[in-house]
């Protein structure tokens, strides 16, 4: 079940204006979310206390929304509230990421939804980027792109083809033969090689090291960055990686650089590995983290580094929810 939200405002409190505005809002919701009226389970309306002349639910019925449950309520009179505003929540069975619709004066209510927003989160392995980015994507209902997964898929493709990952030409030959892509299912990113889901296979410690190696080659970077930009231009999104703020999206609206000591990051990675069933001594994880940092920071093309305009967050002594709250506060202050 998905909840699609929306709101609109009317010029005057009369039945024609309310009927027109409700129809316009619902039609836009149906159109933008690629849903059928029959897939809607229920529509809930609320309107500001200054609208008396017509029930939005009745307007919805008249606009052809006849097979779903409808409900209207009036909001309390609140000083400073937007005038003559109708809010809606449409509950539907569709699985896709909801597209929320804010029209007319209501566009000011959710600038994060109506204006395209891009967030760049960079940092070394184990700094908490992906966990934090996933939560923020959910909170703002925007797309999350794990760019590291794409380099991991390149590494896996090279390993499966027996390519020499230290040799740029050998890696390029593989990437010319296979198709690396991502797809979303219920808002979750799946990473694909030739259409096959490899999301789980790319998470091994071996692939982590190989991904760091293959990502240093110019051809690999160009190919992956083109794809990342293509995905990012379609909708509001949060991308995490090593070069998002410096190279992939230099004009991102918000940039963050997460970091922590190698020891803390290795401890986190070790805990994750244990959960996934990869048994590896802590000292080995630490060694890999340090080697990966060195490779990622010292490569020639788009190395890992903080963008000048990124906010640095040192996460050693922070819980995930503290990092999330810190980032959301910064974003909401600027929206
Ligand atoms: O974030 P991760 O651990 O999944 O990334 C795996 C490797 O991919 C990382 O060591 C370096 C590379 N990478 C990159 O070069 N640029 C990115 N934007 C993301 C990852």
mmCIF file of C-alpha atoms and ligand atoms in Angstrom:
data_model
loop_
_atom_site.group_PDB
_atom_site.id
_atom_site.type_symbol
_atom_site.label_atom_id
_atom_site.label_comp_id
_atom_site.label_asym_id
_atom_site.label_seq_id
_atom_site.Cartn_x
_atom_site.Cartn_y
_atom_site.Cartn_z
ATOM 1 C CA UNK A 1 0.000 0.000 0.000
ATOM 2 C CA UNK A 2 1.324 3.471 -0.863
ATOM 3 C CA UNK A 3 0.173 6.857 0.440
ATOM 4 C CA UNK A 4 0.326 9.610 -2.152
ATOM 5 C CA UNK A 5 0.018 13.081 -0.714
ATOM 6 C CA UNK A 6 -1.077 16.295 -2.305
ATOM 7 C CA UNK A 7 -2.609 19.691 -1.735
ATOM 8 C CA UNK A 8 -3.989 22.624 -3.646
ATOM 9 C CA UNK A 9 -5.574 25.994 -2.939
ATOM 10 C CA UNK A 10 -8.671 27.708 -4.363
ATOM 11 C CA UNK A 11 -9.218 31.375 -5.182
ATOM 12 C CA UNK A 12 -12.729 31.529 -3.714
ATOM 13 C CA UNK A 13 -14.833 29.481 -1.342
ATOM 14 C CA UNK A 14 -17.505 28.290 -3.783
ATOM 15 C CA UNK A 15 -18.586 24.914 -5.143
ATOM 16 C CA UNK A 16 -17.281 25.508 -8.700
ATOM 17 C CA UNK A 17 -13.776 26.438 -7.558
ATOM 18 C CA UNK A 18 -13.588 23.542 -5.098
ATOM 19 C CA UNK A 19 -14.923 21.024 -7.647
ATOM 20 C CA UNK A 20 -12.444 22.190 -10.276
ATOM 21 C CA UNK A 21 -9.474 22.193 -7.863
ATOM 22 C CA UNK A 22 -10.216 18.709 -6.496
ATOM 23 C CA UNK A 23 -10.590 17.251 -9.995
ATOM 24 C CA UNK A 24 -7.359 18.908 -11.149
ATOM 25 C CA UNK A 25 -5.465 17.623 -8.103
ATOM 26 C CA UNK A 26 -6.754 14.040 -8.340
ATOM 27 C CA UNK A 27 -6.258 13.851 -12.099
ATOM 28 C CA UNK A 28 -2.660 14.995 -11.685
ATOM 29 C CA UNK A 29 -2.078 12.425 -8.931
ATOM 30 C CA UNK A 30 -3.474 9.601 -11.088
ATOM 31 C CA UNK A 31 -1.538 10.734 -14.156
ATOM 32 C CA UNK A 32 1.823 11.279 -12.440
ATOM 33 C CA UNK A 33 1.656 8.039 -10.478
ATOM 34 C CA UNK A 34 0.569 5.968 -13.484
ATOM 35 C CA UNK A 35 -2.335 4.497 -11.524
ATOM 36 C CA UNK A 36 -5.830 3.557 -12.475
ATOM 37 C CA UNK A 37 -8.738 5.087 -10.563
ATOM 38 C CA UNK A 38 -9.749 1.494 -9.651
ATOM 39 C CA UNK A 39 -6.406 0.909 -7.896
ATOM 40 C CA UNK A 40 -7.269 3.593 -5.335
ATOM 41 C CA UNK A 41 -8.436 2.116 -2.049
ATOM 42 C CA UNK A 42 -9.353 5.306 -0.244
ATOM 43 C CA UNK A 43 -9.043 9.099 -0.545
ATOM 44 C CA UNK A 44 -8.839 11.235 2.596
ATOM 45 C CA UNK A 45 -9.312 14.994 2.378
ATOM 46 C CA UNK A 46 -8.892 17.750 4.887
ATOM 47 C CA UNK A 47 -9.563 21.404 4.183
ATOM 48 C CA UNK A 48 -8.775 24.575 6.044
ATOM 49 C CA UNK A 49 -11.544 26.007 8.224
ATOM 50 C CA UNK A 50 -12.168 28.875 5.761
ATOM 51 C CA UNK A 51 -13.769 26.515 3.176
ATOM 52 C CA UNK A 52 -17.469 25.865 3.831
ATOM 53 C CA UNK A 53 -19.307 25.668 0.528
ATOM 54 C CA UNK A 54 -18.562 22.151 -0.752
ATOM 55 C CA UNK A 55 -17.174 18.828 0.465
ATOM 56 C CA UNK A 56 -13.972 17.843 -1.397
ATOM 57 C CA UNK A 57 -15.110 14.203 -1.110
ATOM 58 C CA UNK A 58 -18.299 15.048 -2.997
ATOM 59 C CA UNK A 59 -16.226 16.798 -5.657
ATOM 60 C CA UNK A 60 -14.112 13.639 -5.981
ATOM 61 C CA UNK A 61 -17.221 11.491 -6.465
ATOM 62 C CA UNK A 62 -18.441 13.893 -9.145
ATOM 63 C CA UNK A 63 -15.012 13.727 -10.804
ATOM 64 C CA UNK A 64 -15.424 9.971 -11.314
ATOM 65 C CA UNK A 65 -13.682 8.540 -8.256
ATOM 66 C CA UNK A 66 -16.600 6.246 -7.544
ATOM 67 C CA UNK A 67 -15.130 2.905 -6.497
ATOM 68 C CA UNK A 68 -12.986 3.994 -3.522
ATOM 69 C CA UNK A 69 -13.840 5.089 0.009
ATOM 70 C CA UNK A 70 -13.895 8.872 0.462
ATOM 71 C CA UNK A 71 -13.563 10.950 3.580
ATOM 72 C CA UNK A 72 -13.512 14.717 4.215
ATOM 73 C CA UNK A 73 -12.698 16.610 7.378
ATOM 74 C CA UNK A 74 -12.250 20.262 8.323
ATOM 75 C CA UNK A 75 -9.020 21.375 9.988
ATOM 76 C CA UNK A 76 -9.095 23.629 13.030
ATOM 77 C CA UNK A 77 -8.707 27.379 12.550
ATOM 78 C CA UNK A 78 -4.974 28.004 12.928
ATOM 79 C CA UNK A 79 -3.380 31.443 12.756
ATOM 80 C CA UNK A 80 -0.950 31.735 9.867
ATOM 81 C CA UNK A 81 -2.233 28.592 8.056
ATOM 82 C CA UNK A 82 -2.300 28.685 4.278
ATOM 83 C CA UNK A 83 -5.682 30.081 3.144
ATOM 84 C CA UNK A 84 -8.374 28.046 1.344
ATOM 85 C CA UNK A 85 -6.266 24.910 1.172
ATOM 86 C CA UNK A 86 -7.388 21.332 0.408
ATOM 87 C CA UNK A 87 -5.071 18.510 1.410
ATOM 88 C CA UNK A 88 -5.384 14.940 0.219
ATOM 89 C CA UNK A 89 -3.970 11.515 0.947
ATOM 90 C CA UNK A 90 -4.621 8.849 -1.679
ATOM 91 C CA UNK A 91 -4.091 5.246 -0.555
ATOM 92 C CA UNK A 92 -3.322 2.890 -3.409
ATOM 93 C CA UNK A 93 -2.188 -0.689 -3.967
ATOM 94 C CA UNK A 94 0.559 0.298 -6.434
ATOM 95 C CA UNK A 95 4.193 -0.571 -5.597
ATOM 96 C CA UNK A 96 5.922 2.341 -7.250
ATOM 97 C CA UNK A 97 7.581 5.236 -5.436
ATOM 98 C CA UNK A 98 4.780 7.797 -4.886
ATOM 99 C CA UNK A 99 4.857 11.120 -6.709
ATOM 100 C CA UNK A 100 3.279 13.723 -4.434
ATOM 101 C CA UNK A 101 1.478 16.632 -6.078
ATOM 102 C CA UNK A 102 1.320 20.160 -4.714
ATOM 103 C CA UNK A 103 -0.495 22.726 -6.853
ATOM 104 C CA UNK A 104 -1.167 26.475 -6.794
ATOM 105 C CA UNK A 105 -0.486 28.117 -3.404
ATOM 106 C CA UNK A 106 0.160 24.706 -1.820
ATOM 107 C CA UNK A 107 3.447 24.419 -3.687
ATOM 108 C CA UNK A 108 4.968 26.419 -0.846
ATOM 109 C CA UNK A 109 4.018 23.720 1.660
ATOM 110 C CA UNK A 110 6.523 21.143 0.443
ATOM 111 C CA UNK A 111 9.367 22.796 -1.392
ATOM 112 C CA UNK A 112 11.339 19.564 -0.907
ATOM 113 C CA UNK A 113 8.734 17.766 -3.054
ATOM 114 C CA UNK A 114 7.934 20.383 -5.644
ATOM 115 C CA UNK A 115 11.474 21.529 -6.303
ATOM 116 C CA UNK A 116 13.967 18.975 -7.535
ATOM 117 C CA UNK A 117 16.565 18.409 -4.845
ATOM 118 C CA UNK A 118 19.933 16.655 -5.112
ATOM 119 C CA UNK A 119 21.977 15.535 -2.124
ATOM 120 C CA UNK A 120 25.581 14.316 -2.353
ATOM 121 C CA UNK A 121 27.015 12.154 0.418
ATOM 122 C CA UNK A 122 30.668 11.190 0.136
ATOM 123 C CA UNK A 123 33.146 9.527 2.414
ATOM 124 C CA UNK A 124 35.378 6.498 2.927
ATOM 125 C CA UNK A 125 34.195 2.916 3.457
ATOM 126 C CA UNK A 126 32.370 2.366 6.742
ATOM 127 C CA UNK A 127 31.656 6.033 7.440
ATOM 128 C CA UNK A 128 27.886 5.323 7.534
ATOM 129 C CA UNK A 129 27.062 6.912 4.151
ATOM 130 C CA UNK A 130 24.762 4.255 2.804
ATOM 131 C CA UNK A 131 22.769 3.653 6.004
ATOM 132 C CA UNK A 132 22.275 7.389 6.507
ATOM 133 C CA UNK A 133 21.465 8.051 2.839
ATOM 134 C CA UNK A 134 18.839 5.302 2.754
ATOM 135 C CA UNK A 135 17.046 6.743 5.792
ATOM 136 C CA UNK A 136 17.130 10.282 4.393
ATOM 137 C CA UNK A 137 15.804 9.070 1.032
ATOM 138 C CA UNK A 138 12.861 7.446 2.850
ATOM 139 C CA UNK A 139 12.174 10.562 4.948
ATOM 140 C CA UNK A 140 12.056 12.842 1.912
ATOM 141 C CA UNK A 141 10.561 10.210 -0.402
ATOM 142 C CA UNK A 142 13.357 10.654 -2.900
ATOM 143 C CA UNK A 143 15.493 8.232 -4.875
ATOM 144 C CA UNK A 144 18.606 6.722 -3.298
ATOM 145 C CA UNK A 145 21.469 5.739 -5.586
ATOM 146 C CA UNK A 146 24.303 3.687 -4.118
ATOM 147 C CA UNK A 147 27.051 4.433 -6.654
ATOM 148 C CA UNK A 148 29.508 2.079 -4.951
ATOM 149 C CA UNK A 149 27.226 -0.800 -5.973
ATOM 150 C CA UNK A 150 27.820 0.097 -9.617
ATOM 151 C CA UNK A 151 31.625 -0.123 -9.252
ATOM 152 C CA UNK A 152 31.142 -3.361 -7.342
ATOM 153 C CA UNK A 153 29.129 -4.723 -10.277
ATOM 154 C CA UNK A 154 31.984 -3.743 -12.643
ATOM 155 C CA UNK A 155 34.392 -5.630 -10.375
ATOM 156 C CA UNK A 156 32.183 -8.734 -10.286
ATOM 157 C CA UNK A 157 31.771 -8.690 -14.076
ATOM 158 C CA UNK A 158 35.586 -8.500 -14.454
ATOM 159 C CA UNK A 159 36.132 -11.337 -12.028
ATOM 160 C CA UNK A 160 33.561 -13.531 -13.759
ATOM 161 C CA UNK A 161 35.245 -12.856 -17.116
ATOM 162 C CA UNK A 162 38.707 -13.536 -15.657
ATOM 163 C CA UNK A 163 39.913 -10.009 -16.577
ATOM 164 C CA UNK A 164 43.075 -8.482 -15.125
ATOM 165 C CA UNK A 165 41.560 -5.789 -12.866
ATOM 166 C CA UNK A 166 44.817 -3.844 -12.683
ATOM 167 C CA UNK A 167 44.795 -3.344 -16.455
ATOM 168 C CA UNK A 168 42.540 -0.556 -17.784
ATOM 169 C CA UNK A 169 42.221 -2.079 -21.260
ATOM 170 C CA UNK A 170 41.284 -5.489 -19.940
ATOM 171 C CA UNK A 171 38.595 -3.925 -17.693
ATOM 172 C CA UNK A 172 37.300 -1.733 -20.555
ATOM 173 C CA UNK A 173 36.940 -4.825 -22.773
ATOM 174 C CA UNK A 174 34.660 -6.409 -20.170
ATOM 175 C CA UNK A 175 32.568 -3.244 -19.728
ATOM 176 C CA UNK A 176 32.055 -3.061 -23.479
ATOM 177 C CA UNK A 177 30.573 -6.533 -23.434
ATOM 178 C CA UNK A 178 28.305 -6.402 -20.369
ATOM 179 C CA UNK A 179 25.495 -4.093 -19.375
ATOM 180 C CA UNK A 180 25.697 -2.666 -15.833
ATOM 181 C CA UNK A 181 22.485 -1.023 -14.664
ATOM 182 C CA UNK A 182 20.278 -0.403 -11.642
ATOM 183 C CA UNK A 183 16.559 -0.889 -11.202
ATOM 184 C CA UNK A 184 14.213 -0.068 -8.340
ATOM 185 C CA UNK A 185 11.787 -2.476 -6.752
ATOM 186 C CA UNK A 186 9.569 -1.094 -3.985
ATOM 187 C CA UNK A 187 12.007 1.796 -3.632
ATOM 188 C CA UNK A 188 15.001 -0.543 -3.181
ATOM 189 C CA UNK A 189 17.914 -0.410 -5.590
ATOM 190 C CA UNK A 190 18.778 -3.627 -7.422
ATOM 191 C CA UNK A 191 22.142 -3.763 -9.177
ATOM 192 C CA UNK A 192 22.143 -5.667 -12.459
ATOM 193 C CA UNK A 193 24.672 -7.236 -14.786
ATOM 194 C CA UNK A 194 23.054 -8.036 -18.137
ATOM 195 C CA UNK A 195 19.651 -7.804 -16.457
ATOM 196 C CA UNK A 196 20.594 -10.295 -13.700
ATOM 197 C CA UNK A 197 20.250 -9.139 -10.098
ATOM 198 C CA UNK A 198 23.705 -9.272 -8.447
ATOM 199 C CA UNK A 199 22.834 -7.083 -5.422
ATOM 200 C CA UNK A 200 23.852 -9.751 -2.887
ATOM 201 C CA UNK A 201 26.849 -11.141 -4.801
ATOM 202 C CA UNK A 202 28.647 -7.780 -4.884
ATOM 203 C CA UNK A 203 28.802 -7.428 -1.084
ATOM 204 C CA UNK A 204 31.747 -9.736 -0.364
ATOM 205 C CA UNK A 205 35.058 -8.421 1.070
ATOM 206 C CA UNK A 206 36.816 -9.657 -2.084
ATOM 207 C CA UNK A 207 34.557 -7.558 -4.325
ATOM 208 C CA UNK A 208 35.080 -4.522 -2.044
ATOM 209 C CA UNK A 209 38.821 -4.584 -2.777
ATOM 210 C CA UNK A 210 38.352 -5.319 -6.494
ATOM 211 C CA UNK A 211 35.803 -2.488 -6.807
ATOM 212 C CA UNK A 212 38.308 -0.058 -5.384
ATOM 213 C CA UNK A 213 40.849 -1.231 -7.961
ATOM 214 C CA UNK A 214 38.601 -1.164 -11.049
ATOM 215 C CA UNK A 215 37.092 2.204 -10.077
ATOM 216 C CA UNK A 216 40.495 3.832 -10.548
ATOM 217 C CA UNK A 217 40.392 3.304 -14.330
ATOM 218 C CA UNK A 218 39.298 6.330 -16.336
ATOM 219 C CA UNK A 219 37.051 4.350 -18.690
ATOM 220 C CA UNK A 220 35.159 2.769 -15.800
ATOM 221 C CA UNK A 221 34.615 6.126 -14.119
ATOM 222 C CA UNK A 222 33.364 7.769 -17.286
ATOM 223 C CA UNK A 223 30.882 5.004 -17.990
ATOM 224 C CA UNK A 224 29.529 4.851 -14.432
ATOM 225 C CA UNK A 225 29.403 8.630 -13.943
ATOM 226 C CA UNK A 226 27.394 9.042 -17.188
ATOM 227 C CA UNK A 227 24.861 6.527 -15.896
ATOM 228 C CA UNK A 228 24.762 8.127 -12.429
ATOM 229 C CA UNK A 229 24.085 11.572 -13.905
ATOM 230 C CA UNK A 230 21.365 10.165 -16.159
ATOM 231 C CA UNK A 231 19.597 8.631 -13.153
ATOM 232 C CA UNK A 232 20.095 11.749 -11.008
ATOM 233 C CA UNK A 233 18.624 14.148 -13.542
ATOM 234 C CA UNK A 234 15.227 12.431 -13.541
ATOM 235 C CA UNK A 235 14.053 13.172 -9.997
ATOM 236 C CA UNK A 236 15.039 14.354 -6.538
ATOM 237 C CA UNK A 237 17.706 12.036 -5.246
ATOM 238 C CA UNK A 238 20.475 11.330 -2.781
ATOM 239 C CA UNK A 239 23.651 9.740 -4.129
ATOM 240 C CA UNK A 240 26.412 8.290 -1.994
ATOM 241 C CA UNK A 241 29.941 7.535 -3.112
ATOM 242 C CA UNK A 242 33.436 8.977 -3.230
ATOM 243 C CA UNK A 243 33.218 11.714 -5.873
ATOM 244 C CA UNK A 244 29.568 12.777 -5.891
ATOM 245 C CA UNK A 245 30.067 16.316 -4.568
ATOM 246 C CA UNK A 246 33.328 16.887 -6.435
ATOM 247 C CA UNK A 247 32.629 15.262 -9.780
ATOM 248 C CA UNK A 248 29.270 13.552 -10.406
ATOM 249 C CA UNK A 249 27.014 16.358 -9.115
ATOM 250 C CA UNK A 250 29.228 19.402 -8.481
ATOM 251 C CA UNK A 251 26.046 21.541 -8.345
ATOM 252 C CA UNK A 252 24.222 19.344 -5.817
ATOM 253 C CA UNK A 253 21.941 21.367 -3.519
ATOM 254 C CA UNK A 254 23.392 19.762 -0.390
ATOM 255 C CA UNK A 255 26.781 18.132 0.089
ATOM 256 C CA UNK A 256 27.982 16.111 3.038
ATOM 257 C CA UNK A 257 31.264 14.358 3.729
ATOM 258 C CA UNK A 258 31.057 11.623 6.348
ATOM 259 C CA UNK A 259 34.177 10.276 7.955
ATOM 260 C CA UNK A 260 35.471 8.417 11.014
ATOM 261 C CA UNK A 261 38.754 6.867 12.128
ATOM 262 C CA UNK A 262 39.827 3.717 10.263
ATOM 263 C CA UNK A 263 39.481 1.710 13.507
ATOM 264 C CA UNK A 264 35.862 2.714 14.055
ATOM 265 C CA UNK A 265 34.978 2.106 10.417
ATOM 266 C CA UNK A 266 36.664 -1.324 10.468
ATOM 267 C CA UNK A 267 34.737 -2.237 13.608
ATOM 268 C CA UNK A 268 31.438 -1.281 11.912
ATOM 269 C CA UNK A 269 32.338 -3.201 8.747
ATOM 270 C CA UNK A 270 33.360 -6.208 10.819
ATOM 271 C CA UNK A 271 29.973 -6.223 12.569
ATOM 272 C CA UNK A 272 28.186 -5.981 9.199
ATOM 273 C CA UNK A 273 30.306 -8.850 7.798
ATOM 274 C CA UNK A 274 29.434 -11.077 10.749
ATOM 275 C CA UNK A 275 25.719 -10.434 10.174
ATOM 276 C CA UNK A 276 26.168 -11.313 6.481
ATOM 277 C CA UNK A 277 28.095 -14.476 7.404
ATOM 278 C CA UNK A 278 31.596 -13.443 6.240
ATOM 279 C CA UNK A 279 34.048 -14.481 8.916
ATOM 280 C CA UNK A 280 37.164 -12.321 8.792
ATOM 281 C CA UNK A 281 39.426 -11.214 11.652
ATOM 282 C CA UNK A 282 39.096 -7.562 12.688
ATOM 283 C CA UNK A 283 42.789 -6.935 11.878
ATOM 284 C CA UNK A 284 42.210 -8.048 8.274
ATOM 285 C CA UNK A 285 39.129 -5.788 7.916
ATOM 286 C CA UNK A 286 41.151 -2.869 9.273
ATOM 287 C CA UNK A 287 43.970 -3.597 6.873
ATOM 288 C CA UNK A 288 41.525 -3.674 3.926
ATOM 289 C CA UNK A 289 39.892 -0.425 5.005
ATOM 290 C CA UNK A 290 43.284 1.297 5.157
ATOM 291 C CA UNK A 291 44.341 -0.100 1.774
ATOM 292 C CA UNK A 292 41.015 0.926 0.225
ATOM 293 C CA UNK A 293 41.293 4.449 1.659
ATOM 294 C CA UNK A 294 44.756 4.748 0.148
ATOM 295 C CA UNK A 295 43.633 3.505 -3.262
ATOM 296 C CA UNK A 296 40.474 5.631 -3.326
ATOM 297 C CA UNK A 297 42.237 8.803 -2.134
ATOM 298 C CA UNK A 298 45.333 8.556 -4.289
ATOM 299 C CA UNK A 299 43.942 7.522 -7.665
ATOM 300 C CA UNK A 300 44.364 9.917 -10.578
ATOM 301 C CA UNK A 301 40.717 10.272 -11.659
ATOM 302 C CA UNK A 302 38.101 11.705 -9.266
ATOM 303 C CA UNK A 303 39.792 10.582 -6.032
ATOM 304 C CA UNK A 304 37.963 10.462 -2.732
ATOM 305 C CA UNK A 305 38.067 13.940 -1.195
ATOM 306 C CA UNK A 306 35.770 16.413 0.487
ATOM 307 C CA UNK A 307 34.223 19.024 -1.815
ATOM 308 C CA UNK A 308 35.093 22.560 -0.649
ATOM 309 C CA UNK A 309 31.403 23.295 -0.062
ATOM 310 C CA UNK A 310 30.536 19.999 1.660
ATOM 311 C CA UNK A 311 29.641 19.840 5.351
ATOM 312 C CA UNK A 312 32.035 17.444 7.077
ATOM 313 C CA UNK A 313 30.559 15.122 9.712
ATOM 314 C CA UNK A 314 32.909 13.090 11.883
ATOM 315 C CA UNK A 315 30.840 10.097 12.913
ATOM 316 C CA UNK A 316 33.153 8.256 15.375
ATOM 317 C CA UNK A 317 30.999 9.122 18.362
ATOM 318 C CA UNK A 318 27.659 9.550 16.636
ATOM 319 C CA UNK A 319 24.744 7.144 16.355
ATOM 320 C CA UNK A 320 23.171 6.777 12.923
ATOM 321 C CA UNK A 321 20.025 8.671 13.997
ATOM 322 C CA UNK A 322 22.173 11.597 15.221
ATOM 323 C CA UNK A 323 23.871 11.852 11.825
ATOM 324 C CA UNK A 324 20.477 11.647 10.077
ATOM 325 C CA UNK A 325 18.978 14.376 12.311
ATOM 326 C CA UNK A 326 22.013 16.599 11.780
ATOM 327 C CA UNK A 327 21.721 16.326 7.979
ATOM 328 C CA UNK A 328 17.940 16.767 7.936
ATOM 329 C CA UNK A 329 18.234 19.890 10.085
ATOM 330 C CA UNK A 330 20.669 21.432 7.636
ATOM 331 C CA UNK A 331 18.456 20.570 4.653
ATOM 332 C CA UNK A 332 15.255 21.842 6.270
ATOM 333 C CA UNK A 333 16.882 25.108 7.292
ATOM 334 C CA UNK A 334 17.718 25.774 3.629
ATOM 335 C CA UNK A 335 14.442 24.583 2.027
HETATM 336 O O1 LIG B 1 30.846 2.547 -1.221
HETATM 337 P P1 LIG B 1 31.409 1.141 -1.557
HETATM 338 O O2 LIG B 1 32.229 0.538 -0.470
HETATM 339 O O3 LIG B 1 30.325 0.220 -2.005
HETATM 340 O O4 LIG B 1 32.383 1.371 -2.843
HETATM 341 C C1 LIG B 1 33.172 0.343 -3.393
HETATM 342 C C2 LIG B 1 34.347 0.968 -4.147
HETATM 343 O O5 LIG B 1 33.857 1.655 -5.287
HETATM 344 C C3 LIG B 1 35.129 2.013 -3.357
HETATM 345 O O6 LIG B 1 36.212 1.440 -2.650
HETATM 346 C C4 LIG B 1 35.599 2.971 -4.403
HETATM 347 C C5 LIG B 1 34.593 2.852 -5.520
HETATM 348 N N1 LIG B 1 33.696 4.004 -5.619
HETATM 349 C C6 LIG B 1 34.146 5.082 -6.344
HETATM 350 O O7 LIG B 1 35.271 5.097 -6.795
HETATM 351 N N2 LIG B 1 33.323 6.140 -6.537
HETATM 352 C C7 LIG B 1 32.086 6.155 -6.027
HETATM 353 N N3 LIG B 1 31.289 7.209 -6.276
HETATM 354 C C8 LIG B 1 31.623 5.069 -5.261
HETATM 355 C C9 LIG B 1 32.463 4.004 -5.057
#
